[in-house]
Coordinates of C-alpha atoms in Angstrom, one line a residue:
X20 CA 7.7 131.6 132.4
X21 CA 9.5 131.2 129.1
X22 CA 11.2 127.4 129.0
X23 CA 15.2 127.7 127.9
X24 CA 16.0 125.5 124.9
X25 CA 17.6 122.3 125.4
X26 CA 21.0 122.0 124.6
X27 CA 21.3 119.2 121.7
X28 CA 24.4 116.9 121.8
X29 CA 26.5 115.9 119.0
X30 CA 28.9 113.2 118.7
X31 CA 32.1 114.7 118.1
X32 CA 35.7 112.7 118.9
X33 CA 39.2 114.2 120.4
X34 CA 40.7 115.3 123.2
X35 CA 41.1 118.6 124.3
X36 CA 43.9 119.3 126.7
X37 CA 42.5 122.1 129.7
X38 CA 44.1 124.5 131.1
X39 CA 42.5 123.6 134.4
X40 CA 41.9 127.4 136.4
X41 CA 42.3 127.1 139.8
X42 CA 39.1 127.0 141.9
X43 CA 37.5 124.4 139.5
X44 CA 36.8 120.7 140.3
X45 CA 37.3 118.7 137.5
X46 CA 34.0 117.8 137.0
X47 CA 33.3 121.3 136.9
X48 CA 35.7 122.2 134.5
X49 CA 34.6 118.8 132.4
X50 CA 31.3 119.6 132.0
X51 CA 32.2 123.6 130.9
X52 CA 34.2 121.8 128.4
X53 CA 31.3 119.0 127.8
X54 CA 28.6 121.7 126.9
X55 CA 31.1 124.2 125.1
X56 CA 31.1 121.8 122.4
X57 CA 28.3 120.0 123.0
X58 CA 29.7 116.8 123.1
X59 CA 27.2 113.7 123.7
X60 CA 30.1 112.0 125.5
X61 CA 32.9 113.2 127.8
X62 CA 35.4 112.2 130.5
X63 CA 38.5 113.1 132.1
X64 CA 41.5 111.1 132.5
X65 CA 43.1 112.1 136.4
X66 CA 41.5 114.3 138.6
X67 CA 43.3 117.7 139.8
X68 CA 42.5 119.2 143.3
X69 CA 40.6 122.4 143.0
X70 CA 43.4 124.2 144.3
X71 CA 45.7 122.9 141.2
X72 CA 45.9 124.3 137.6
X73 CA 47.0 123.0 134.7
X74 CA 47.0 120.5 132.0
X75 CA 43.9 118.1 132.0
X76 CA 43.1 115.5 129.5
X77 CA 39.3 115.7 128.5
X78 CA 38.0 113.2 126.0
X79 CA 35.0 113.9 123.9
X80 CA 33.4 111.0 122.1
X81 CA 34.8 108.1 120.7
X82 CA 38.4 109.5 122.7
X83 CA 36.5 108.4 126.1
X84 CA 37.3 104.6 125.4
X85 CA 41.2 105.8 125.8
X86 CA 40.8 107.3 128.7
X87 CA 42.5 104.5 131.1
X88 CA 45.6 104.6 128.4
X89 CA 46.3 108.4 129.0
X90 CA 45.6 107.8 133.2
X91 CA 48.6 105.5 132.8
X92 CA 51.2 107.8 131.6
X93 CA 53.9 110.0 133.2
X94 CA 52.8 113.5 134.9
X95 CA 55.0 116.4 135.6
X96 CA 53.7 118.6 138.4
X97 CA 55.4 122.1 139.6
X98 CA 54.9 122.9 143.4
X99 CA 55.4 124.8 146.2
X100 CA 55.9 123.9 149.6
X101 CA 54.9 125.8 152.9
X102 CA 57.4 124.5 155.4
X103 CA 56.9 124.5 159.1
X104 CA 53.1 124.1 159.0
X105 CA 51.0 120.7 158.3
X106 CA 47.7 120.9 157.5
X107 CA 44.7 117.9 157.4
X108 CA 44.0 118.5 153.4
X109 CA 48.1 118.3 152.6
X110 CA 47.5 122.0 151.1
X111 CA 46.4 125.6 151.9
X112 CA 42.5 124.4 151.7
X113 CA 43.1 122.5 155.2
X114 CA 43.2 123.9 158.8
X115 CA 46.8 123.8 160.7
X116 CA 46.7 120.9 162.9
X117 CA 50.6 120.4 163.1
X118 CA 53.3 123.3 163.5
X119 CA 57.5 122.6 164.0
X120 CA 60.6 124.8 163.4
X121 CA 61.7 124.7 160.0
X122 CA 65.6 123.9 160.6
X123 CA 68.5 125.8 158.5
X124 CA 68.4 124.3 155.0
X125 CA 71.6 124.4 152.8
X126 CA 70.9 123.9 149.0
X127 CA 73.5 120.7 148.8
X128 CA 72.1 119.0 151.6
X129 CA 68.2 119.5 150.2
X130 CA 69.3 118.2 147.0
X131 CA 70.3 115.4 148.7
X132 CA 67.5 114.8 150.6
X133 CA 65.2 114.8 147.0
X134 CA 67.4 112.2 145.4
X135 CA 66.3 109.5 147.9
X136 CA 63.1 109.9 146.6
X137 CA 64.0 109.2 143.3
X138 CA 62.9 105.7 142.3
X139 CA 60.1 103.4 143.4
X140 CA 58.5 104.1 147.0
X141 CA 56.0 103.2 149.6
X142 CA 53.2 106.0 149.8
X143 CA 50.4 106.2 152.0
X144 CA 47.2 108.1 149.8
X145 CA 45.7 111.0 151.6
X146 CA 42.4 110.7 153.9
X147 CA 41.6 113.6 151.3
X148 CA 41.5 111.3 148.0
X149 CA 38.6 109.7 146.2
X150 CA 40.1 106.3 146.7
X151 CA 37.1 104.0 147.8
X152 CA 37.0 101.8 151.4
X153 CA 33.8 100.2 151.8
X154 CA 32.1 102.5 149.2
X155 CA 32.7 105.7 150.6
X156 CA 35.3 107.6 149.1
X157 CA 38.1 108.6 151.7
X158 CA 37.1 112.6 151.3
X159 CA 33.8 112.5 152.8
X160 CA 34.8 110.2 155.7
X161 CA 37.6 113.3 156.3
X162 CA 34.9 115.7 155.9
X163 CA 33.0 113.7 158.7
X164 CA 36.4 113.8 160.8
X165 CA 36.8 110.1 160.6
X166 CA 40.4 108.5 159.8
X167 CA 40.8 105.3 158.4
X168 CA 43.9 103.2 158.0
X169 CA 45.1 103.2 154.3
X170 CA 47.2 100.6 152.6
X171 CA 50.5 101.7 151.1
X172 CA 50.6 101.9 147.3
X173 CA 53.8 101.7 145.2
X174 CA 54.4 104.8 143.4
X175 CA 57.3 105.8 141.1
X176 CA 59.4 109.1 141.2
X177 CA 61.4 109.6 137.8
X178 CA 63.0 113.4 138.4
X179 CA 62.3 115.3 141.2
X180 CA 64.4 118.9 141.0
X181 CA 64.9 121.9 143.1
X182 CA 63.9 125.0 141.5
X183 CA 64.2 127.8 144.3
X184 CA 65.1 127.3 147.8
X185 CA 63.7 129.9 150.8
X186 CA 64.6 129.6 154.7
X187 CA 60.5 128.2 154.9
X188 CA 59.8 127.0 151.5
X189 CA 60.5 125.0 148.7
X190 CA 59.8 125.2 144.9
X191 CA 59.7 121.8 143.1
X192 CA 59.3 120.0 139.9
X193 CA 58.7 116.2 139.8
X194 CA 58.0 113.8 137.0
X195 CA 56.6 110.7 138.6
X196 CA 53.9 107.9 137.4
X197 CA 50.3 106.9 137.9
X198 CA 48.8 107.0 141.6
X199 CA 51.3 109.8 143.1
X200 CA 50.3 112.1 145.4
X201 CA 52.0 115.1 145.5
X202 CA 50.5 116.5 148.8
X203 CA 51.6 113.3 150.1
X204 CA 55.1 114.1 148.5
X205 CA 55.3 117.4 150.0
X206 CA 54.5 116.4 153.5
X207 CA 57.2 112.9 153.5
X208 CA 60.2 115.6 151.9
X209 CA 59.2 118.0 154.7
X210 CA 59.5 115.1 157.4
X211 CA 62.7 114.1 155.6
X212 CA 63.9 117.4 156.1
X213 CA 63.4 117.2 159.7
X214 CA 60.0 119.5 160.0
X215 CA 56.3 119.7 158.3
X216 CA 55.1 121.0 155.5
X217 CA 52.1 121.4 152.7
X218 CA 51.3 122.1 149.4
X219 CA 51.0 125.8 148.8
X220 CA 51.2 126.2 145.1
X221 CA 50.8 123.3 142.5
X222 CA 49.9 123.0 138.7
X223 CA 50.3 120.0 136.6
X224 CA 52.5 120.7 133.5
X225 CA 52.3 118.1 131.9
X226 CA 50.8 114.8 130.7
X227 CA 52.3 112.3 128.7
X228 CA 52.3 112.2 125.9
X229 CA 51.2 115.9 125.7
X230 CA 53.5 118.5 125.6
X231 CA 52.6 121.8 127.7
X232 CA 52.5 124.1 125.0
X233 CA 48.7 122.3 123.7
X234 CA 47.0 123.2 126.6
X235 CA 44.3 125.8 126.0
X236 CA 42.0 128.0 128.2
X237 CA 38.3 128.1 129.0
X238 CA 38.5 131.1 128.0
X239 CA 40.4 130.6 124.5
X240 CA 38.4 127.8 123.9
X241 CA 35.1 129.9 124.0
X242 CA 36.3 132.6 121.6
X243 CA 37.3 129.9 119.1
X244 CA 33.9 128.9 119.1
X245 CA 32.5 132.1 119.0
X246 CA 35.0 133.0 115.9
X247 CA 34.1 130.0 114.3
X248 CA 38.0 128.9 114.7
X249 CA 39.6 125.7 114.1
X250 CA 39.1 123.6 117.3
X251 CA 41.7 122.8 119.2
X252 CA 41.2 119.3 119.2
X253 CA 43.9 116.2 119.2
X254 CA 42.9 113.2 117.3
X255 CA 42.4 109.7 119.4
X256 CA 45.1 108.3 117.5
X257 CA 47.7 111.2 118.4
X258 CA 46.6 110.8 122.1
X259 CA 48.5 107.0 122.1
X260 CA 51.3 107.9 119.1
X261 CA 53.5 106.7 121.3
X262 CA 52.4 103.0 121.3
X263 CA 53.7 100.5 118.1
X264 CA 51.4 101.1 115.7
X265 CA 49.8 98.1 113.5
X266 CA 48.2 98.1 110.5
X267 CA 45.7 96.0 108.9
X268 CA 44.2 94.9 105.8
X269 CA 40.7 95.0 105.3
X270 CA 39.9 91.6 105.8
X271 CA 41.5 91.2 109.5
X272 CA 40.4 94.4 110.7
X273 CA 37.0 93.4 110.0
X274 CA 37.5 90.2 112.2
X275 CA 39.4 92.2 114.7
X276 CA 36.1 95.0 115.0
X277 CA 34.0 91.7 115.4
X278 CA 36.1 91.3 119.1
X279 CA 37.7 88.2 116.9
X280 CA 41.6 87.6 117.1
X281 CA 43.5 88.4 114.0
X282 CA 45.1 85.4 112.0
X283 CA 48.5 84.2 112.8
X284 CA 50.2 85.6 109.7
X285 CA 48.5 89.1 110.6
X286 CA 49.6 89.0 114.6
X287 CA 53.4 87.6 113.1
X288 CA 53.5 91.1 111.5
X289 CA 52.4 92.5 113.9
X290 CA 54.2 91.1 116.7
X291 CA 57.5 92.1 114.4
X292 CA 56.6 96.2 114.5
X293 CA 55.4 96.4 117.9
X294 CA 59.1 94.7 119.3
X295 CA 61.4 96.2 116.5
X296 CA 61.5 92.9 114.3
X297 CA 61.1 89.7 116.8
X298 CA 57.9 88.5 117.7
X299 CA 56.6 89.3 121.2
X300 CA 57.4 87.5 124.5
X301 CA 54.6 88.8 126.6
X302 CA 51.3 90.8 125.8
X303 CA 52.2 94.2 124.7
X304 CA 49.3 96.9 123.9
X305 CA 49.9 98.4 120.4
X306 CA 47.8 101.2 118.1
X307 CA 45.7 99.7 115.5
X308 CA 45.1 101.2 112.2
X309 CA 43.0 99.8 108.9
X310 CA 43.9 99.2 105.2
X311 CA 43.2 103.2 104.7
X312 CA 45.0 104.7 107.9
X313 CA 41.7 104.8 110.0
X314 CA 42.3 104.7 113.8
X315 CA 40.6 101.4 114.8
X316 CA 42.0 101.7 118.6
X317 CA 43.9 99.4 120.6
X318 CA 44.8 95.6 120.7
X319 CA 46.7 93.1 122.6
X320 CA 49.8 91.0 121.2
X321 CA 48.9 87.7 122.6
X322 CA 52.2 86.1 123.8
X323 CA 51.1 83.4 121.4
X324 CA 51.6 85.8 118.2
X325 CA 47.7 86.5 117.6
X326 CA 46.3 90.1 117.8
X327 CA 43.2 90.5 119.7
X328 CA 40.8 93.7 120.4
X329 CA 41.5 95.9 123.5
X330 CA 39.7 98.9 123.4
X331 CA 38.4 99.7 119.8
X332 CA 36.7 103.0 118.8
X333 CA 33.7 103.1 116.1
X334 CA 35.3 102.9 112.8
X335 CA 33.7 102.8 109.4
X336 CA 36.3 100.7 107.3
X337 CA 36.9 100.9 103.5
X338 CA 38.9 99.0 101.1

């Protein structure tokens, strides 16, 4: 039997920004992604359900090390949700184990209802989550029908609109930050509501600072390869344009690759870009760039006024 060649890796850097298809887990859809472009490295940044589409993050290469600084940012999620039946996964995947009357629901009053949610909260993660107790993620203890107490995490809700309205369902948007659960969402607006309720549709829109309109296919992404197309790649450095961005001559980015902190002069200006022209009170995380423009990644304004390596990528320098 005739051995299939190995697949040989390449380093290539950037983020490509997958239109998950629903169905997929996201290591699935990482690693169609990963050997698409052969990429030696690769990781995602915030897992979707396999019942969700939509935009997620993928970072090839040297983009992997910014990973945690895209996780951070704002995510806008469009949903639907099935009133009048919960269910144990929060979403159409799970079995019924909960069924109430769905009571009549005026659009004012709902409305009202979502604005209490607007703000920062209390929210109890999902027994279906790969949050950790004891080493075992929370999914397979589900999957073994054991429930474990969960401590409440602090999440943030920025927008959360109405977009239609049905006597047993809802359509949603939200915009909310890092460690939200939207099943969990779904299921505390049903309850607020005065019934039950799961996720029967959702797709993430959005990632910050990504607009929607980037996101690409599988599918598209294969026949630019095939056609020998442009890639649809974004640069590290566009995936965090929205920090302060420093730059650096020669001489201090050098020190600053070396995981040395940058001289006081260097941090002063630096300090001075990153808070609009006072030096910094606190430790602020700012965008690094050499004498020449090259991305050199992140660093940390020291409260003292120095500039000190965060998360660098590898960066040949010149003068």
């Amino acid at each position: 039997m005739q051995k299939r060649p190995r697949t040989l890796f390449r380093n290539i850097d950037g983020i490509v920004l997958l239109d998950k298809p629903q169905g997929l887990s996201s290591n699935q859809a990482l690693q169609r992604v990963r050997h698409l472009f052969r990429a030696e490295k690769a990781g995602h940044t915030g897992s979707l359900d396999p019942l969700a589409t939509g935009m997620l993050p993928i970072c090839l290469g040297e983009a992997t090390k910014l990973a945690g600084e895209i996780l951070d940012g704002d995510k806008v999620y469009r949903f639907r949700v099935r009133l009048g039946r919960r269910t144990s996964t929060g979403d159409v995947e799970g079995e019924v184990t909960e069924t109430a009357p769905v009571p009549m629901l005026e659009r004012t009053a709902v409305e009202v209802v979502l604005r209490g949610f607007i703000g920062e909260h209390m929210q109890v993660p999902p027994m279906y989550s790969a949050i950790k107790q004891a080493g075992q993620p929370l999914y397979k203890l589900a999957r073994a029908g054991v429930t474990v107490e969960r401590a409440p995490r602090r999440v943030r809700i920025e927008r959360l609109e109405m977009l239609a309205l049905e006597p047993e369902a809802l359509e949603l948007q939200v915009e909310c930050g890092k460690g939200t659960y939207v099943r969990v969402l779904a299921e505390d607006i049903a309850a607020a509501l005065g019934t039950v309720g799961h996720v029967e549709l959702l797709r993430r829109q959005s990632v910050q600072p990504f607009p929607a309109e980037r996101m690409v296919t599988i599918e598209a992404l294969q026949a630019a390869l095939e056609a020998g197309q442009p890639l649809p790649l974004i640069s590290p450095s566009e995936a965090v344009g929205h920090l302060p961005m420093v730059t650096l001559a020669a001489a201090e980015a050098r020190r600053l690759q070396q995981g040395q902190t940058v001289s006081a002069a260097a941090a002063t200006r630096a300090a001075s870009l990153a808070s609009g022209g006072s030096a910094s009170e606190s430790e602020a995380t700012v965008r690094v760039h050499g004498p020449q423009g090259q991305f050199l990644g992140l660093g940390r304004l020291l409260s003292d006024g120095r500039l000190a390596p965060k998360r660098l990528v590898a960066q040949p320098l010149s003068e």
